[in-house]
Each structure stands twice: as C-alpha cells, then as structure tokens.
CSV table of C-alpha atoms in Angstrom, one decimal:
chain,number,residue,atom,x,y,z
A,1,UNK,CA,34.5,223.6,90.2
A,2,UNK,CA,36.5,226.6,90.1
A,3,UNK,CA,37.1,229.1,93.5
A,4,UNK,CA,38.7,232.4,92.3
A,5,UNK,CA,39.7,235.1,94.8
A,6,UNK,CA,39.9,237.6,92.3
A,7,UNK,CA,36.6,238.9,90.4
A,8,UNK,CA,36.6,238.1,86.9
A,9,UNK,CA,35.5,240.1,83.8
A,10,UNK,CA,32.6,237.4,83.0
A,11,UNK,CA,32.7,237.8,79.4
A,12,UNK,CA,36.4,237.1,78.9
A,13,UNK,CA,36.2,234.2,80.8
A,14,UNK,CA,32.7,233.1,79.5
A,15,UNK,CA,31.2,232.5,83.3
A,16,UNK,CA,28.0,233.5,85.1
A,17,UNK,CA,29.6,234.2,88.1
A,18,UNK,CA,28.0,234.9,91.9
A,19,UNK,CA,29.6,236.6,94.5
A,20,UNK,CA,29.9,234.7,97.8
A,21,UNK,CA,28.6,236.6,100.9
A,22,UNK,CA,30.3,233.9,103.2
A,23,UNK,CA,33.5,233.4,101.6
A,24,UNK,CA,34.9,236.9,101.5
A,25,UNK,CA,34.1,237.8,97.8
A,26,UNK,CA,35.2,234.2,96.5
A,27,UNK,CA,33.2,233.8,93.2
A,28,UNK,CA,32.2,231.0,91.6
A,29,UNK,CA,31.4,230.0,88.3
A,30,UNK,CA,27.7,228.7,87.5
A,31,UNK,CA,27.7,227.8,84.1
A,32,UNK,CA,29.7,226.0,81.7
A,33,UNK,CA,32.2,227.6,79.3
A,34,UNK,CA,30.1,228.1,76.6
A,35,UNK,CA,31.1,230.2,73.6
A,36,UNK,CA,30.0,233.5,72.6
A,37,UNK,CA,27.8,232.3,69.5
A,38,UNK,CA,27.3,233.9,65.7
A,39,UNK,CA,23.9,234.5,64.3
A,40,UNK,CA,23.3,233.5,60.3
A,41,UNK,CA,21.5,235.4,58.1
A,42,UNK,CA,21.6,235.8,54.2
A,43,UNK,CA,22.1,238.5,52.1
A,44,UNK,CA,20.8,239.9,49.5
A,45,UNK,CA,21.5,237.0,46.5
A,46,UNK,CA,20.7,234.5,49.5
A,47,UNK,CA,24.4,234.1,50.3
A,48,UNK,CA,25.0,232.4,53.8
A,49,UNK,CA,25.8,235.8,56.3
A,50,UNK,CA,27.3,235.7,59.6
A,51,UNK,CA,27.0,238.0,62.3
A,52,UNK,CA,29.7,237.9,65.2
A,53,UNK,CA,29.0,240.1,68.1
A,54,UNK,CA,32.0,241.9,69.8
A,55,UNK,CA,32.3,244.4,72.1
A,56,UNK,CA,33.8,247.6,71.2
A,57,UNK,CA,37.1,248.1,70.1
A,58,UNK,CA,37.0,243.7,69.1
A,59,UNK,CA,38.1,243.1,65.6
A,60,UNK,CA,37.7,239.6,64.4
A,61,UNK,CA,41.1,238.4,62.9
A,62,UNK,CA,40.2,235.0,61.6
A,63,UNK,CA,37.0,233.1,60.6
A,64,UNK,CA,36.7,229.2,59.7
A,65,UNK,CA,33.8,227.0,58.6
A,66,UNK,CA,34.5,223.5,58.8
A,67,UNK,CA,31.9,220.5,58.2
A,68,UNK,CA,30.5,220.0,61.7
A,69,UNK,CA,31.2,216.0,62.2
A,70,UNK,CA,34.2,215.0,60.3
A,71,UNK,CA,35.9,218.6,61.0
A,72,UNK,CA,36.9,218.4,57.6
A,73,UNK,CA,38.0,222.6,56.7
A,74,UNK,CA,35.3,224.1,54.1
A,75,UNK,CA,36.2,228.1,54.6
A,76,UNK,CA,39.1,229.8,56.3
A,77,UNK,CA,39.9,233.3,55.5
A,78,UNK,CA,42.3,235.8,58.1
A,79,UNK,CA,43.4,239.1,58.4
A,80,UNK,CA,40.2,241.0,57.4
A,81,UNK,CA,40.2,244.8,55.7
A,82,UNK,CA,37.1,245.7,55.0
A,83,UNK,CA,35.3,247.5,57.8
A,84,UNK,CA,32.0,245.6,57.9
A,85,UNK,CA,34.2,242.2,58.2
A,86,UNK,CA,36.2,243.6,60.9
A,87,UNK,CA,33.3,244.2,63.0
A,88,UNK,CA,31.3,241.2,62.5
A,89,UNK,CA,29.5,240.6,59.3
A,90,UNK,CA,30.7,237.4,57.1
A,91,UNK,CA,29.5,236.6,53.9
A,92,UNK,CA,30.8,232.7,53.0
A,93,UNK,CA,32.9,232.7,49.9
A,94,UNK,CA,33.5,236.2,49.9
A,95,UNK,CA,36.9,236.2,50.4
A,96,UNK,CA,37.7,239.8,49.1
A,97,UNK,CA,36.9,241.1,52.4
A,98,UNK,CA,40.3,239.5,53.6
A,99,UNK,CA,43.5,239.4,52.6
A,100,UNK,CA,44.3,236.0,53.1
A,101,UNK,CA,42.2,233.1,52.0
A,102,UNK,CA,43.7,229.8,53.4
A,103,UNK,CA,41.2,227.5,52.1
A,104,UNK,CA,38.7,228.6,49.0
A,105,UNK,CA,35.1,227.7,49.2
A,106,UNK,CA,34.4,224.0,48.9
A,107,UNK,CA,31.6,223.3,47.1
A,108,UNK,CA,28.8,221.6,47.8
A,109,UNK,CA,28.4,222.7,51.3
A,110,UNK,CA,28.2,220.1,54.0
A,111,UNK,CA,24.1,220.1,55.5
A,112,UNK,CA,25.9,220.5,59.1
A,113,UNK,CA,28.7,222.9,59.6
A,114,UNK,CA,30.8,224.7,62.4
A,115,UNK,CA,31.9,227.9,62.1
A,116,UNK,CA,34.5,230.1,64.7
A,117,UNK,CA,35.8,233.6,64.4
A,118,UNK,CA,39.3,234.2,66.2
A,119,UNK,CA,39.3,237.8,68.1
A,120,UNK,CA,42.8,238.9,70.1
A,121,UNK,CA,42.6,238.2,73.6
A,122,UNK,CA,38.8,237.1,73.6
A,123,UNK,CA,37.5,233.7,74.6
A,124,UNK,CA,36.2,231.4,71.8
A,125,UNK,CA,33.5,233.1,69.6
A,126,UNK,CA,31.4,230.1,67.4
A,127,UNK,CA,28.4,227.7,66.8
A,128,UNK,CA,26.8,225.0,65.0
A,129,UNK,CA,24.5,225.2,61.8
A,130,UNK,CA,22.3,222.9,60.0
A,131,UNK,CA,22.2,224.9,56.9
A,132,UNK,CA,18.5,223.5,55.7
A,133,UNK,CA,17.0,225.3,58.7
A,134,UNK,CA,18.2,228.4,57.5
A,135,UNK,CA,15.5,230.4,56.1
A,136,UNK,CA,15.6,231.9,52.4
A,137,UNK,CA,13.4,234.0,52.9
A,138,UNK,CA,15.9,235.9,55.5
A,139,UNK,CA,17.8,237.6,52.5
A,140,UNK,CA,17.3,240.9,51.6
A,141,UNK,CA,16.3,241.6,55.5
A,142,UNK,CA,18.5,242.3,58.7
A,143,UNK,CA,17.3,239.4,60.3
A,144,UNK,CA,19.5,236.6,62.0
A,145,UNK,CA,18.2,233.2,63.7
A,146,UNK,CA,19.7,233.8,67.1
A,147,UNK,CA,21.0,231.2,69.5
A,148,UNK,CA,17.8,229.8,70.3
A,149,UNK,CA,16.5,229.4,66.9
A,150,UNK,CA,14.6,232.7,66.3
A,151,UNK,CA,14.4,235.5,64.2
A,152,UNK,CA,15.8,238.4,65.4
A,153,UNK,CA,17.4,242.1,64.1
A,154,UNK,CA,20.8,241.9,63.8
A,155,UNK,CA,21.1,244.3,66.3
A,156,UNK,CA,18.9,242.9,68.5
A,157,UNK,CA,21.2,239.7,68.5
A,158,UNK,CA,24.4,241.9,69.2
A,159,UNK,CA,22.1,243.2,71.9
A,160,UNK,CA,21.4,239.9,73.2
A,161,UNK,CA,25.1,238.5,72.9
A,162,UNK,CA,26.8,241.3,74.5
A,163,UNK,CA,24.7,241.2,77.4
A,164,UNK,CA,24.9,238.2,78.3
A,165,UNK,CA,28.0,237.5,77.5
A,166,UNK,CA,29.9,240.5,77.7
C-alpha cells in the first residue's frame, strides 16, 4: 500500500483514492491499477471496431492487438492521421488511418486477443476480448459491449470511462 502526501489526479494514476481525515490529507489508494479499458463494436461490413475513451485534448498515438495467451503480435499500427483514429475509433486491419503499419493483419484471427492503445503521458489504456462473444449483429449500430459485458452507446461508454476513470 501506497501513502501519498500529495493529491493525485486519479485518472492519471488509475486510483480510487480517499482522503484521510486523520492523517492530514494523506490519501490512499483503494483499488488496484487497473487500466482504462476499450469497448468493441463493429462496423458497418462487420469489421472488428474499437472505441478508446480519452479525455479531451488525448490523442491516441499507437494501437496493438496481440493474441491474448501467447502474446504473439496480430496488429500494430502508430502515428495516426485521420481524425476519427486520433480520437478513439479503430477499425482492425484498416491501416490507412495511420501512417505506419508495423505489423499487417494476420489472418485468421486468434479467438482470444489483447489489444492496448498508447496515449502521451496517460496511464495504460487496454483490455481483453474473446472475439466469438462479440455480437454481429452490433454492426451498422453505435453500440459497444462495455467493460462489464453489455451493450451500450458509444457515447455512453466514453461517458462511463471518463467518469470513472478520469
């Protein structure tokens, strides 16, 4: 456990934190250092789409999909320039939202993957997927499965995300 003397923004540091009356404003951290997590969608053609909450002024700089148990790299793409991308939404394989593609698309994709989006100066962003429990008929609709498994509005996952995370 952790005893800070300082406050702390509790998103960048990813803690629930408590002020404590006693300890003249020592806070301490309640919960563990989860990351902020991405919602998955699809699109349209039924594409996988991610959806990576930030909070204003974030750009995400880097995403990566990698097969959950071996850690074996599927996807990594980087420097994005499309706006949509910068702020958030991720369409696997579609790389021409970036300009660098490190690794192309391997094909088939793994059942059970990981993905993480890198953002400047902001604690880890990421989550787990079994792909099979992603719903087709999602595509062609704004709605993500959220970090408990339901279906939500896009927004309403930002929503979610940013407040209790951010």
């Amino acid at each position: 456990m952790y005893y800070l003397s300082e406050p702390v923004d509790p998103c960048k540091n990813r803690y629930d934190l408590e002020a404590d009356q006693k300890g003249g404003g020592l806070r301490v951290p309640l919960a563990d250092r989860a990351p902020r997590p991405v919602g998955i969608g699809r699109t349209a053609d039924g594409r996988y789409r991610f959806v990576v909450p930030l909070r204003a002024g974030e750009p995400v700089s880097a995403f990566e999909v990698l097969e959950h148990q071996t850690r074996r790299p599927v996807w990594k793409v980087s420097q994005p320039t499309r706006p949509d991308t910068r702020q958030g939404t991720i369409v696997l394989g579609e790389s021409g939202g970036f300009t660098q593609q490190a690794i192309p698309l391997e094909l088939p994709l793994p059942s059970n993957i990981a993905v993480s989006a890198d953002v400047p100066d902001a604690p880890a962003i990421g989550r787990g997927f079994l792909l099979d429990e992603v719903p087709e008929d999602l595509a062609d609709t704004d709605q993500v499965i959220d970090f408990d498994g339901r279906r939500v509005s896009e927004e309403e996952f930002r929503q979610q995300v940013t407040g209790e995370y951010c």
